[in-house]
Structure formats: structure tokens, C-alpha cells
mmCIF file of C-alpha atoms and ligand atoms in Angstrom:
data_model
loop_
_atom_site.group_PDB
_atom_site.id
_atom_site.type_symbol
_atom_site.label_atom_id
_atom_site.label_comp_id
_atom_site.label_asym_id
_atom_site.label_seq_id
_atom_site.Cartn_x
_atom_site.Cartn_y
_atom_site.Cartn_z
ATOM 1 C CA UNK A 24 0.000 0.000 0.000
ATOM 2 C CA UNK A 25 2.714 2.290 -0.101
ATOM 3 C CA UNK A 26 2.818 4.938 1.830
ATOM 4 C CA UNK A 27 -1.027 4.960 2.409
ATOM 5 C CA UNK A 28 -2.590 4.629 5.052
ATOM 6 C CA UNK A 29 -5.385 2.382 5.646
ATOM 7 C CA UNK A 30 -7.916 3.477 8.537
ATOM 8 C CA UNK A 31 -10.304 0.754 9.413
ATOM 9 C CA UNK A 32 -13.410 1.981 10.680
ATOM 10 C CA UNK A 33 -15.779 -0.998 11.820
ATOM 11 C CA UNK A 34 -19.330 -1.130 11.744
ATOM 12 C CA UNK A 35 -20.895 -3.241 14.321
ATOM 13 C CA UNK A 36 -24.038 -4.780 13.821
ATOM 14 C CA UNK A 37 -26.179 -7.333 16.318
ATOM 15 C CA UNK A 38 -25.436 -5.271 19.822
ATOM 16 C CA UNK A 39 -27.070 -8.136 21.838
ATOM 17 C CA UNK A 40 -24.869 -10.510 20.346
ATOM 18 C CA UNK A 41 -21.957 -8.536 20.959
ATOM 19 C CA UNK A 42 -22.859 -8.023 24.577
ATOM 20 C CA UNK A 43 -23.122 -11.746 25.139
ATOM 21 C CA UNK A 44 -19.512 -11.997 24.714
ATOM 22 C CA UNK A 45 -19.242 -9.505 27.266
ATOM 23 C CA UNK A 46 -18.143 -6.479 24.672
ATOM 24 C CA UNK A 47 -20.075 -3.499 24.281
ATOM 25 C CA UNK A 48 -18.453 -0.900 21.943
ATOM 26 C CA UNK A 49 -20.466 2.345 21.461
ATOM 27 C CA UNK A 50 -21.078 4.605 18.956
ATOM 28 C CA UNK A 51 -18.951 7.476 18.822
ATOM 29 C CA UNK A 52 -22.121 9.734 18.233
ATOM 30 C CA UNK A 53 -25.336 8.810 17.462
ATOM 31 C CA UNK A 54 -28.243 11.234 16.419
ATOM 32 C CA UNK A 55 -31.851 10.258 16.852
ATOM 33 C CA UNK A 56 -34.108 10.473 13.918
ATOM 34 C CA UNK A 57 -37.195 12.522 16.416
ATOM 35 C CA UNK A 58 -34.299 15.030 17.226
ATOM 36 C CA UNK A 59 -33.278 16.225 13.934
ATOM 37 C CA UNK A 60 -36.569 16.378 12.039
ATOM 38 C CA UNK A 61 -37.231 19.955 12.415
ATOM 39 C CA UNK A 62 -33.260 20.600 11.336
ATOM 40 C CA UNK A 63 -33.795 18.270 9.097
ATOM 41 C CA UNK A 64 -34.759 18.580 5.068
ATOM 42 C CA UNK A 65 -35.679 15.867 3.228
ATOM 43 C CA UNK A 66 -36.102 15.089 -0.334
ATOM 44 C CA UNK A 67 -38.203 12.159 -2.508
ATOM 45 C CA UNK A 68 -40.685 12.486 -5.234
ATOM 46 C CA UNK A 69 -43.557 10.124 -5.486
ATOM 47 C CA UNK A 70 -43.731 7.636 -7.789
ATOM 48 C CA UNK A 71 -39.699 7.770 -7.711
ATOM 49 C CA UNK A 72 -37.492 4.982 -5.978
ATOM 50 C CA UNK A 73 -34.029 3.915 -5.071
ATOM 51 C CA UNK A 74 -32.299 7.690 -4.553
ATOM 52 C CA UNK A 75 -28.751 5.221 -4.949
ATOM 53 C CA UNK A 76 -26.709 7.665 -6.929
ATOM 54 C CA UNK A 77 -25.532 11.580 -5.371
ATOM 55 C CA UNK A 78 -22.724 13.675 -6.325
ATOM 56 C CA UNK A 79 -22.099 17.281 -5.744
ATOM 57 C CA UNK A 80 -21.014 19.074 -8.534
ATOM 58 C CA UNK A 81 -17.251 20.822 -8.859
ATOM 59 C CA UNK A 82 -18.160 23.925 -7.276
ATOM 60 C CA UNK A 83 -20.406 22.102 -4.757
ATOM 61 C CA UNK A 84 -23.538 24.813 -6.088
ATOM 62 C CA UNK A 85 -25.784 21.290 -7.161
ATOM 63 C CA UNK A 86 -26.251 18.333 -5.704
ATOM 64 C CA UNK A 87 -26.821 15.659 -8.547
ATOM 65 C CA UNK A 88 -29.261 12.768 -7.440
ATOM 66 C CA UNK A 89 -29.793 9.341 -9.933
ATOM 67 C CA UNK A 90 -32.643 7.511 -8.727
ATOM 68 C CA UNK A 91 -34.774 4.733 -10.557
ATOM 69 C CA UNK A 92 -35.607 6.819 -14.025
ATOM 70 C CA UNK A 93 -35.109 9.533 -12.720
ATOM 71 C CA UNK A 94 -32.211 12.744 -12.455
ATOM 72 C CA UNK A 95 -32.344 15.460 -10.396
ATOM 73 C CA UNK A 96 -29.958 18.676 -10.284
ATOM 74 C CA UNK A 97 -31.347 19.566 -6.423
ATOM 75 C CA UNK A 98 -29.825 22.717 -3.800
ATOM 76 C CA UNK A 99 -27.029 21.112 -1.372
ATOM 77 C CA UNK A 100 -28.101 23.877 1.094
ATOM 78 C CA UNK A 101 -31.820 22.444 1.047
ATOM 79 C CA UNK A 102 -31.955 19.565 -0.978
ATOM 80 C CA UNK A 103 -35.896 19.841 -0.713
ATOM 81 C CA UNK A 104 -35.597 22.434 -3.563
ATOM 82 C CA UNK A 105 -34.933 21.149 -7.432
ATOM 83 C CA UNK A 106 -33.144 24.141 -9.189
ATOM 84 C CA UNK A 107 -34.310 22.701 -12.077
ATOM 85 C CA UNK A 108 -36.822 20.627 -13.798
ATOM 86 C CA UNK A 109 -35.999 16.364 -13.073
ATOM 87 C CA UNK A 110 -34.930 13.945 -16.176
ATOM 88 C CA UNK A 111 -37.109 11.087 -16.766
ATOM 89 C CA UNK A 112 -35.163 8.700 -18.136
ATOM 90 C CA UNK A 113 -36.906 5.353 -18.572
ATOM 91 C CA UNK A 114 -36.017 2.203 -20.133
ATOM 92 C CA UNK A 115 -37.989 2.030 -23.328
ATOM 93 C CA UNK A 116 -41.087 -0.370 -23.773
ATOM 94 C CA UNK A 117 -39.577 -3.102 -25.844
ATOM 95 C CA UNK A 118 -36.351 -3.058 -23.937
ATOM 96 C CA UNK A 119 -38.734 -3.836 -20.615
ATOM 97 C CA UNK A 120 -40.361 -6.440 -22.485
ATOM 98 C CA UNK A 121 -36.878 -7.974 -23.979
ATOM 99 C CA UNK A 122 -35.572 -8.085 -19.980
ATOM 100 C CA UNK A 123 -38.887 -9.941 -19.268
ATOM 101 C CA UNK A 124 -38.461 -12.204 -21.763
ATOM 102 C CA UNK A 125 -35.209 -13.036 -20.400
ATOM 103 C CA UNK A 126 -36.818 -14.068 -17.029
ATOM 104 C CA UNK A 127 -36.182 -10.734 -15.408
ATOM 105 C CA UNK A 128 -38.472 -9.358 -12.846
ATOM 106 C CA UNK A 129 -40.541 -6.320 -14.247
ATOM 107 C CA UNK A 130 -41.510 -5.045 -10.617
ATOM 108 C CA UNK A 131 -38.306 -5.030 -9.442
ATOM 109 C CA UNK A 132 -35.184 -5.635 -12.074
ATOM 110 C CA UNK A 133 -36.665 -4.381 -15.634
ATOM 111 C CA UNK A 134 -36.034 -0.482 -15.180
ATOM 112 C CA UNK A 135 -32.880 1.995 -15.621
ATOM 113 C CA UNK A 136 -31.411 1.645 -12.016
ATOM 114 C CA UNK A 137 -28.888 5.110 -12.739
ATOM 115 C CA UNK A 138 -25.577 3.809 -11.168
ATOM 116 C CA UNK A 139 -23.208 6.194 -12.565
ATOM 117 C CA UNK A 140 -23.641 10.226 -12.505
ATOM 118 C CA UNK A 141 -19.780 12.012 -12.936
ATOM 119 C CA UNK A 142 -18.912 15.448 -13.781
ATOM 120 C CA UNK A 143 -17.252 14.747 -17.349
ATOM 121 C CA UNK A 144 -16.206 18.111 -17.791
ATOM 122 C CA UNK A 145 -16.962 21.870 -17.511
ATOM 123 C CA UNK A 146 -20.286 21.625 -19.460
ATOM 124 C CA UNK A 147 -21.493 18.062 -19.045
ATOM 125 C CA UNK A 148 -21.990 15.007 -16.664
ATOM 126 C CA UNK A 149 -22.221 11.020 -17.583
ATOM 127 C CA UNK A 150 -24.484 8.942 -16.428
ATOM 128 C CA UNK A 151 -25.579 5.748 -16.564
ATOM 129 C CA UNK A 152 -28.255 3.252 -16.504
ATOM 130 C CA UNK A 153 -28.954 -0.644 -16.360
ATOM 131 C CA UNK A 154 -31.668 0.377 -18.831
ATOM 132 C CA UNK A 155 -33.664 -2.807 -18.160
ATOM 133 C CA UNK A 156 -30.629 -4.961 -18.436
ATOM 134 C CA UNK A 157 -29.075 -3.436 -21.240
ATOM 135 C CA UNK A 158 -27.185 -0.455 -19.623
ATOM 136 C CA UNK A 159 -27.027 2.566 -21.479
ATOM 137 C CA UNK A 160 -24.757 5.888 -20.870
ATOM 138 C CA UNK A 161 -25.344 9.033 -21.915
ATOM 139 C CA UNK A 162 -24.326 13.144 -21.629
ATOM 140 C CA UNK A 163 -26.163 15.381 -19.508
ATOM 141 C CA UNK A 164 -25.844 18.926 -20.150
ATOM 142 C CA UNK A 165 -24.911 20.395 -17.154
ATOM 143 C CA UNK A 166 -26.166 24.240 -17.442
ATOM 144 C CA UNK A 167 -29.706 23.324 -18.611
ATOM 145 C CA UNK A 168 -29.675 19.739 -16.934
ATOM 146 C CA UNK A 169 -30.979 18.264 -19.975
ATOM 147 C CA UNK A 170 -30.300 14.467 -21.474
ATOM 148 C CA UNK A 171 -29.953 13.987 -25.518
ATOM 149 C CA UNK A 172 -31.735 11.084 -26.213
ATOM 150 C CA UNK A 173 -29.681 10.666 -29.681
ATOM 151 C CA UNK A 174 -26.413 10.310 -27.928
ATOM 152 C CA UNK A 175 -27.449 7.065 -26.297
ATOM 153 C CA UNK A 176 -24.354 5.372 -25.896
ATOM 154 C CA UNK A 177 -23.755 0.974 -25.151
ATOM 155 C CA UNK A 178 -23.058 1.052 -21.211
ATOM 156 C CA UNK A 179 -21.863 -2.454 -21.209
ATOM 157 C CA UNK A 180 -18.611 -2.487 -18.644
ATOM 158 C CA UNK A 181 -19.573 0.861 -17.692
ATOM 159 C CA UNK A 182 -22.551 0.037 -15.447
ATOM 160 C CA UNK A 183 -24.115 -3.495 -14.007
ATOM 161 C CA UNK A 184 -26.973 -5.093 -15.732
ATOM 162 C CA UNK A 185 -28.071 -5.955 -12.471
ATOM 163 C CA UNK A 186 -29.257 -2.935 -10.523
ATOM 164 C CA UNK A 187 -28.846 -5.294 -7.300
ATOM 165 C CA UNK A 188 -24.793 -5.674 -8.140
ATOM 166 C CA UNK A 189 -22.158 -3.757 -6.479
ATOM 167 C CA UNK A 190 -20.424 -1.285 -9.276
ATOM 168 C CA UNK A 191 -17.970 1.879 -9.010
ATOM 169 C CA UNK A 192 -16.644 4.293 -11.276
ATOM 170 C CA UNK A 193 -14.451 7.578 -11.275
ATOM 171 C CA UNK A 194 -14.168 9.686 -14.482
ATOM 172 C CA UNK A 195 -10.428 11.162 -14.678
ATOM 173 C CA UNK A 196 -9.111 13.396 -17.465
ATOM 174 C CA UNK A 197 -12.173 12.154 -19.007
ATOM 175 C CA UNK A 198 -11.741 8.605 -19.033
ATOM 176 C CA UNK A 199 -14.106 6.049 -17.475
ATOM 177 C CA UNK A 200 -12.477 3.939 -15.121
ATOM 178 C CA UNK A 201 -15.143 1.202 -13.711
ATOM 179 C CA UNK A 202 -15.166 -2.177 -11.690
ATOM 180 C CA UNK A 203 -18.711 -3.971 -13.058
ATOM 181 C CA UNK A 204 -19.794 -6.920 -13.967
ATOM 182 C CA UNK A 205 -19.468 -7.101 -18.092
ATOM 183 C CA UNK A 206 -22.479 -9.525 -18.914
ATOM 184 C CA UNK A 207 -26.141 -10.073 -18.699
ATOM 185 C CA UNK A 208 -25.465 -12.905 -16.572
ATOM 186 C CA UNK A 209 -23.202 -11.360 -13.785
ATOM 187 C CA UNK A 210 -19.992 -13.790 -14.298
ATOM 188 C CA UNK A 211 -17.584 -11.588 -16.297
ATOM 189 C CA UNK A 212 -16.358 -9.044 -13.744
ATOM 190 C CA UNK A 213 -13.905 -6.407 -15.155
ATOM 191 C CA UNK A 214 -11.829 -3.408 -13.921
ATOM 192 C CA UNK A 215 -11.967 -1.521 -16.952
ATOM 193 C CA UNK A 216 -11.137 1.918 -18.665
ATOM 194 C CA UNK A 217 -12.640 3.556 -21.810
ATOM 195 C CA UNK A 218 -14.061 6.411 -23.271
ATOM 196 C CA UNK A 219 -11.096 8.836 -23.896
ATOM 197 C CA UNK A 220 -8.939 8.928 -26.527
ATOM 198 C CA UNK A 221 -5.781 9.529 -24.921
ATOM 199 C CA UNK A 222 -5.045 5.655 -23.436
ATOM 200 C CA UNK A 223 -6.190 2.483 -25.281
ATOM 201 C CA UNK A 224 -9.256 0.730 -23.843
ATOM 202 C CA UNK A 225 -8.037 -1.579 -21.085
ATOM 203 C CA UNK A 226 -9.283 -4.596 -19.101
ATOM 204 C CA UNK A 227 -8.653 -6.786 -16.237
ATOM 205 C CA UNK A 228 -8.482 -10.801 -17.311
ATOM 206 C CA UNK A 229 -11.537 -12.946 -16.660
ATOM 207 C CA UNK A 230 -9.591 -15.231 -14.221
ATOM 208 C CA UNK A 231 -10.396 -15.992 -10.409
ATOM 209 C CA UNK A 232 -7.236 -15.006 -9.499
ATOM 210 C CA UNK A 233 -7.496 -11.354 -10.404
ATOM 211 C CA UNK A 234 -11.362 -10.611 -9.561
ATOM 212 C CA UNK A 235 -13.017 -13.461 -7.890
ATOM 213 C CA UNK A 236 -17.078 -13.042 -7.829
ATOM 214 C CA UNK A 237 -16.180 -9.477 -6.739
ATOM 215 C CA UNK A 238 -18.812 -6.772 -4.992
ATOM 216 C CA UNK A 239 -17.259 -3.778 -5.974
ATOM 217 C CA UNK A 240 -18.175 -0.896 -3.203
ATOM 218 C CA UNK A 241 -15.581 1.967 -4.163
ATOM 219 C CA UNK A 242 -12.804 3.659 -6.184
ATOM 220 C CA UNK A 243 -10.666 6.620 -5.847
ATOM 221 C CA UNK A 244 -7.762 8.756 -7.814
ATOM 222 C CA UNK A 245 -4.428 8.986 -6.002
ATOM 223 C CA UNK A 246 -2.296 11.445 -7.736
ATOM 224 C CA UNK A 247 1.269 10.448 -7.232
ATOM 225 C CA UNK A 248 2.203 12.434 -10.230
ATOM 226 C CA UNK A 249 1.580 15.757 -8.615
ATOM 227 C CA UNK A 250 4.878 17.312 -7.321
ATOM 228 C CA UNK A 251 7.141 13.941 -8.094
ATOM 229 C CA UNK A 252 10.521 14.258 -8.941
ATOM 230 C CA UNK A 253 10.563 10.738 -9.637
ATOM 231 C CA UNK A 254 8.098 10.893 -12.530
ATOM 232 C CA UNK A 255 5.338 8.768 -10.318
ATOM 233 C CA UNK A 256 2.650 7.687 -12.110
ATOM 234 C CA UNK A 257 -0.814 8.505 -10.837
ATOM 235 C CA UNK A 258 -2.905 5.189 -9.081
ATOM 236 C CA UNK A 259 -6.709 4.319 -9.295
ATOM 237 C CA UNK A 260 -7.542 1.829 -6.094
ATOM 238 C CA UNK A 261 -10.559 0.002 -6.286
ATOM 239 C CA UNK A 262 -12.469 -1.235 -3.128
ATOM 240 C CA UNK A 263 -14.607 -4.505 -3.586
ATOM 241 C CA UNK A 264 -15.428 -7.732 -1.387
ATOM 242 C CA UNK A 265 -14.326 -11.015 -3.547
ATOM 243 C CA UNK A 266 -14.609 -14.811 -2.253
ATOM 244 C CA UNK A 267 -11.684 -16.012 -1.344
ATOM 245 C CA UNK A 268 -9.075 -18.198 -3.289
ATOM 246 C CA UNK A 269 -6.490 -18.435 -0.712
ATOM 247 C CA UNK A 270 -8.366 -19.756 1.973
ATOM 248 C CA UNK A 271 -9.196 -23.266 1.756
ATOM 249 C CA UNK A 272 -10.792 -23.373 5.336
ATOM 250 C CA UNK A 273 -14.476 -23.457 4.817
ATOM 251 C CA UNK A 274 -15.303 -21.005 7.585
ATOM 252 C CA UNK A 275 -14.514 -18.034 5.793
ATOM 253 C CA UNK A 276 -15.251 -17.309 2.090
ATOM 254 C CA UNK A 277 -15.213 -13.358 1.986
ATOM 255 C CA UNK A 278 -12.079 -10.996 1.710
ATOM 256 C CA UNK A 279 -12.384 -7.533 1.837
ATOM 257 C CA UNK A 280 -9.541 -6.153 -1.045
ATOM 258 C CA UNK A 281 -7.987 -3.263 -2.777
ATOM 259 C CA UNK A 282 -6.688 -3.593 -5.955
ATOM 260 C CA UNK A 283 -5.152 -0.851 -7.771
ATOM 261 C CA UNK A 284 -3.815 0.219 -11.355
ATOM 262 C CA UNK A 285 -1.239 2.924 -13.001
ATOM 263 C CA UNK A 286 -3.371 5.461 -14.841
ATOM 264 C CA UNK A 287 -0.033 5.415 -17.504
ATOM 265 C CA UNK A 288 -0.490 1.712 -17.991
ATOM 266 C CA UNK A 289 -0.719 0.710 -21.640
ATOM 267 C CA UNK A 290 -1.089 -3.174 -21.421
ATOM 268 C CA UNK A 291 1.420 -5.263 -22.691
ATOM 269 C CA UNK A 292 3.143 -5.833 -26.042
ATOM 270 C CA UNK A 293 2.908 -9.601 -26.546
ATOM 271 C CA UNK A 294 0.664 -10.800 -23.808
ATOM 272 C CA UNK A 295 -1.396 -8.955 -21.613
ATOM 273 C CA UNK A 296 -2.727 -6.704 -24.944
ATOM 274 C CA UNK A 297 -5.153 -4.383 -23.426
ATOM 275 C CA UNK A 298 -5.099 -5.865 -20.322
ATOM 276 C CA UNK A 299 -3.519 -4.228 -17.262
ATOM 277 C CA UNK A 300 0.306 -5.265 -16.653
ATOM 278 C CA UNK A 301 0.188 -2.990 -13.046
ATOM 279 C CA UNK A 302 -2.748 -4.628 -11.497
ATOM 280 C CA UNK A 303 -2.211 -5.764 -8.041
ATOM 281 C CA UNK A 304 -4.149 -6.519 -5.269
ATOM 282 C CA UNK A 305 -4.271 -6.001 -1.431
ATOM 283 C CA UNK A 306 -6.175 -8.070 1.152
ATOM 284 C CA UNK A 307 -7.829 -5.500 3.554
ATOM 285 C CA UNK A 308 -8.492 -6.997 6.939
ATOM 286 C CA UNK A 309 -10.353 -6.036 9.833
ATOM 287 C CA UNK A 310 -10.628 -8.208 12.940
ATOM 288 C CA UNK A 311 -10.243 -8.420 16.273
ATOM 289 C CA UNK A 312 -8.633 -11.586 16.902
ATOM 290 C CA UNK A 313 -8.944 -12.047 20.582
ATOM 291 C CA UNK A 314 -12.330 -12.523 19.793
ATOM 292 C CA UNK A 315 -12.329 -14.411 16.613
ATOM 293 C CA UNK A 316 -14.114 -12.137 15.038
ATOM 294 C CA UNK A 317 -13.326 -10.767 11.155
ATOM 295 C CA UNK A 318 -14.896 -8.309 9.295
ATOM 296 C CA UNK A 319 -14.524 -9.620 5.858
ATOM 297 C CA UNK A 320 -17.306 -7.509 3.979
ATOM 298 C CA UNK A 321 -15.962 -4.030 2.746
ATOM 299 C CA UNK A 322 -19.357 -1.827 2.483
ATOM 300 C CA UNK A 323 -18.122 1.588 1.337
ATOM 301 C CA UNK A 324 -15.314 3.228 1.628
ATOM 302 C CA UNK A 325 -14.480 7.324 2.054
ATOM 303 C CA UNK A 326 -11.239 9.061 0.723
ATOM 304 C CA UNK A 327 -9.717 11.812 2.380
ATOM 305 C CA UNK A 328 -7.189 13.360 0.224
ATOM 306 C CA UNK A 329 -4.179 14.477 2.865
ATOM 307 C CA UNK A 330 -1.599 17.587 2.107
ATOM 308 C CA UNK A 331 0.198 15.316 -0.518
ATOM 309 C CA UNK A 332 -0.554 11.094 -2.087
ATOM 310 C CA UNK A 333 0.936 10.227 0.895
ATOM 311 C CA UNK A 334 -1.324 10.880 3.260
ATOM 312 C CA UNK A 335 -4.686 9.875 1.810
ATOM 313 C CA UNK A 336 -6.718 7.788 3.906
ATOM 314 C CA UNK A 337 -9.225 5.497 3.584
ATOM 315 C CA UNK A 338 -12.437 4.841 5.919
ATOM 316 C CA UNK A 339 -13.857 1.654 5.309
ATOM 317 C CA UNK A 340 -17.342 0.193 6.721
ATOM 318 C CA UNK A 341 -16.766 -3.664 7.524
ATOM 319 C CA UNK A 342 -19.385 -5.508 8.176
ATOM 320 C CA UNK A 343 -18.665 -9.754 9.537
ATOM 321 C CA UNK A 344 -19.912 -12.253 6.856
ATOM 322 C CA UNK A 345 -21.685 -14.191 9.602
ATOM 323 C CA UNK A 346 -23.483 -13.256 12.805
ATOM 324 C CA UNK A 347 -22.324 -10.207 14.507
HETATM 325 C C1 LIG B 20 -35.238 -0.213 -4.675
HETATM 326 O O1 LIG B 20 -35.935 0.214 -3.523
HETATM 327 C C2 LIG B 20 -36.778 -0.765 -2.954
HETATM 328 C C3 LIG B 20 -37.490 -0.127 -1.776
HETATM 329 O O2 LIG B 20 -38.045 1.102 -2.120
HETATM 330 C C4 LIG B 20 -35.963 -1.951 -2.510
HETATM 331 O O3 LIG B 20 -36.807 -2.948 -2.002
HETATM 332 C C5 LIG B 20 -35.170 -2.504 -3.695
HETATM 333 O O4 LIG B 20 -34.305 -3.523 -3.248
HETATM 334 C C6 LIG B 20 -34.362 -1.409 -4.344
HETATM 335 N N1 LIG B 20 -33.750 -1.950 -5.543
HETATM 336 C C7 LIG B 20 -32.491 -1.733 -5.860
HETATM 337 C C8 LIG B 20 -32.016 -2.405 -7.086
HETATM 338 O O5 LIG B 20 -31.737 -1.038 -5.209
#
């Protein structure tokens, strides 16, 4: 991990449980929902579900919000307020009826699920869609916070097909770095970058040993390049929860991992063609052994960029595979 730090912040579920084995850790701060609800503001349209995707823009001035169908530009300083009109942005009819043909659920799986919404550059966003399980990106116009249906472009290793799958992305220097799964049925999971035209496309190889039945929970730019004298090339980590290969002992499937790649990296000349030759991964753990306990499920993960690379840190949410 370099000089990175890794801070591993715990979440601790099943109290009772805990307090049978005579341990009782408390919350640092805890806020109940009665006290703040005259503080607090509160946002959701009807008719409109699964608020999954937010991101404040560059100068922080709108709050972006993909939800089932549905975009919304909204005020950070009241998010109650829309500054301006929402995007409906459905799956078509005959796409819904294509993913129900498949044997897809059409109350639940058979919408677009927006699971990516990035500020591409001054003037526009990305976003994408599972678009009934045929995921679909597109531009959004950031000043008028309109969509152009005509520039509809294939989100396939951009976005899950599966709105329930774990999935991150981070546009930098307009390219699309994601961690998805790459096929309608979920068992091609990739780390892969496209959509500029300064690298080639690149991809991670389909093998266990590099992703592993991932959940993919986070990413984040670490820009070693800034300030080197070295000429260090700039990292993207990704954050994800994989089963295990290493461990044969049937007790514990689930490693939390970071795995990272060199933004330069070009793939290789004879093998490795388009595939990353800097990938390497991290196991992340979290346990507290005197009590046999491991938190092997990353859930998110925060970056907090420090006066230079070297002292970004990580928050993680762990979570055990198995009881508490
Ligand atoms: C969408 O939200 C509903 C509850 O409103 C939840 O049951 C469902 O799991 C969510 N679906 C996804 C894909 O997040």
C-alpha cells in the first residue's frame, strides 16, 4: 500500500450478540431520527425509488441525485428544492419487455437503475443506466440539466446489468475507469477503462485469481504524479469484497480487497494486450482476533485526500460475513 494509510473503521451490527460476549463498543455519536426532524430537510418524489446515486457538482452549487428513471440537479443547502426541472429517463417499452423475456423481474429488475452520474467536464456530466438490463450511458448537459436522447451510448462495462450488483466508477481526465460486472449474466467481472482517446481501452483478465465473484463498493484517484521528482505515475484503487481463493478453510469465504492500477499503464506488447500489466491486489483486513471475530465484507469506503498522495486515507465500513 505504499505509503497509504489504511484506517479501518468498523461497523458493528447485532449489539445483543456482541454483549453476550461480554463487549459493548459504542457509537462514537449517534443522532436520533425525532431530534433532527425539524433541522432536518428531506427530499423524494412520489412515484420515484431507489435515490442510490448523489454527487455534488465541482463547485459544490448542485447536488446531482440518480434515482430509478429519474435525475435530479437539487440545492445542497436544502436539498428539498430542485433548481431545475428532473430527467425522466426510462427504459424504453420493448427493452422492458426484452428483460422480461429473459426471465427478469418487471416489478423489481426491468427499469434503468442510474448507477453512474460524474462530472465529465466543464459543461457536461455522464451517467448511466442498467436500462432494463441493457445499460445505457449518456451526456447530460450540465447548465440546462438536460439528457440527448440521440447520444445514447452501449453502457456495457460501464454500469451493471443488475441494478442489485455492487459497481464503481471515477471519471479522470475524461476517461471512465469502472469495476462492473461485463455480462447479462453477472460472471464476467472487469476493472476496466474507456471512453477517452488519450489511453487504449483496457481490461482486467476474466480469471479468479485477479477478480473473484467481486462486490465492488468503491474507487478513488491517487495522484502520485503531482509534485514527483521521480516521474510517479498517478494510481486508481478500487475497493470490492471477492470470495476467497487463498483460503481453503471453509469457515470463511469473503475478503475484503484493494486492488489498484497505473493510470499510464498501456497493457502489454505480446501478452497482456489491453489488459492491465500494473494490477495488483491487497487483502484489507479487519478483525479483532482475541475474539475471533473478522470483518470480511468491505461496504463503502471514504477518501480523504491528505496535504500530498501520501497521506490519503481510507475509511472503510466492515461488516462480519456471519453473525455479529
Ligand atoms: C429499490 O428500492 C426498494 C425499496 O423502495 C428496494 O426494495 C429494492 O431492493 C431497491 N432496488 C435496488 C435495485 O436497489
Amino acid at each position: 500500500m505504499g505509503g497509504t494509510r489504511v484506517l479501518l473503521l468498523m461497523l458493528l451490527v447485532g449489539w445483543e450478540r456482541s454483549a453476550a460476549l461480554n463487549w459493548n463498543p459504542v457509537p462514537r455519536k449517534t443522532v436520533r431520527y425525532q431530534d433532527g426532524q425539524d433541522s432536518m430537510a428531506r427530499f423524494s418524489v412520489q412515484g420515484v425509488f431507489n435515490y442510490s446515486m448523489l454527487t455534488l457538482s465541482d463547485h459544490e452549487r448542485v447536488l446531482y441525485v440518480g434515482a430509478r428513471e429519474t435525475l435530479f440537479a437539487l440545492d445542497p443547502n436544502d436539498i428539498s428544492r430542485q433548481l431545475r426541472p428532473q430527467i425522466d429517463w426510462p427504459a424504453p417499452q420493448d427493452k422492458k419487455r426484452e428483460c422480461v423475456s429473459k426471465g427478469k423481474n418487471n416489478q423489481t429488475e426491468c427499469f434503468n437503475y442510474i448507477r453512474f452520474l460524474q462530472s465529465y467536464n466543464h459543461t457536461h456530466l455522464y451517467t448511466c443506466g442498467t436500462y432494463a438490463f441493457q445499460p445505457k450511458c449518456n451526456y447530460i448537459k450540465a447548465d440546462d440539466f438536460t439528457l440527448n436522447p440521440a447520444a445514447l451510448e452501449d453502457g456495457k462495462g460501464k454500469c451493471p446489468y443488475d441494478p442489485a450488483k455492487g459497481h464503481t466508477g471515477l471519471i479522470v481526465d475524461k476517461e471512465l475507469y469502472s469495476a462492473t460486472l461485463n455480462n447479462f449474466l453477472g460472471t464476467e467481472p472487469v476493472i476496466l477503462r474507456n471512453l477517452g482517446q488519450q489511453h487504449y481501452s483496457m481490461k482486467s483478465e476474466y480469471l479468479p485469481a485477479w477478480l473473484n465473484e467481486p462486490d465492488f463498493v468503491g474507487s478513488a484517484l491517487v495522484r502520485e504524479s503531482s509534485g514527483s521528482k521521480d516521474g510517479d505515475d498517478d494510481k486508481i484503487y478500487f475497493f470490492f469484497s471477492e470470495r476467497a481463493l487463498e483460503l481453503d478453510c471453509d469457515t470463511e469465504l469473503t475478503v475484503a480487497r484493494v486492488a489498484r492500477v497505473c493510470k499510464g499503464d498501456l497493457g502489454g506488447t505480446r501478452t497482456l494486450q489491453k489488459k492491465w500489466t500494473t494490477f495488483q491486489k491487497a487483502r484489507l483486513e479487519c478483525s479483532l482476533p482475541e475474539r475471533h471475530v473478522s470483518f470480511n465484507n468491505l461496504r463503502a469506503v471514504f477518501t480523504l485526500p491528505g496535504p500530498d498522495w501520501r497521506g490519503t486515507t481510507f475509511y472503510g465500513i466492515f461488516h462480519a460475513q456471519w453473525s455479529v
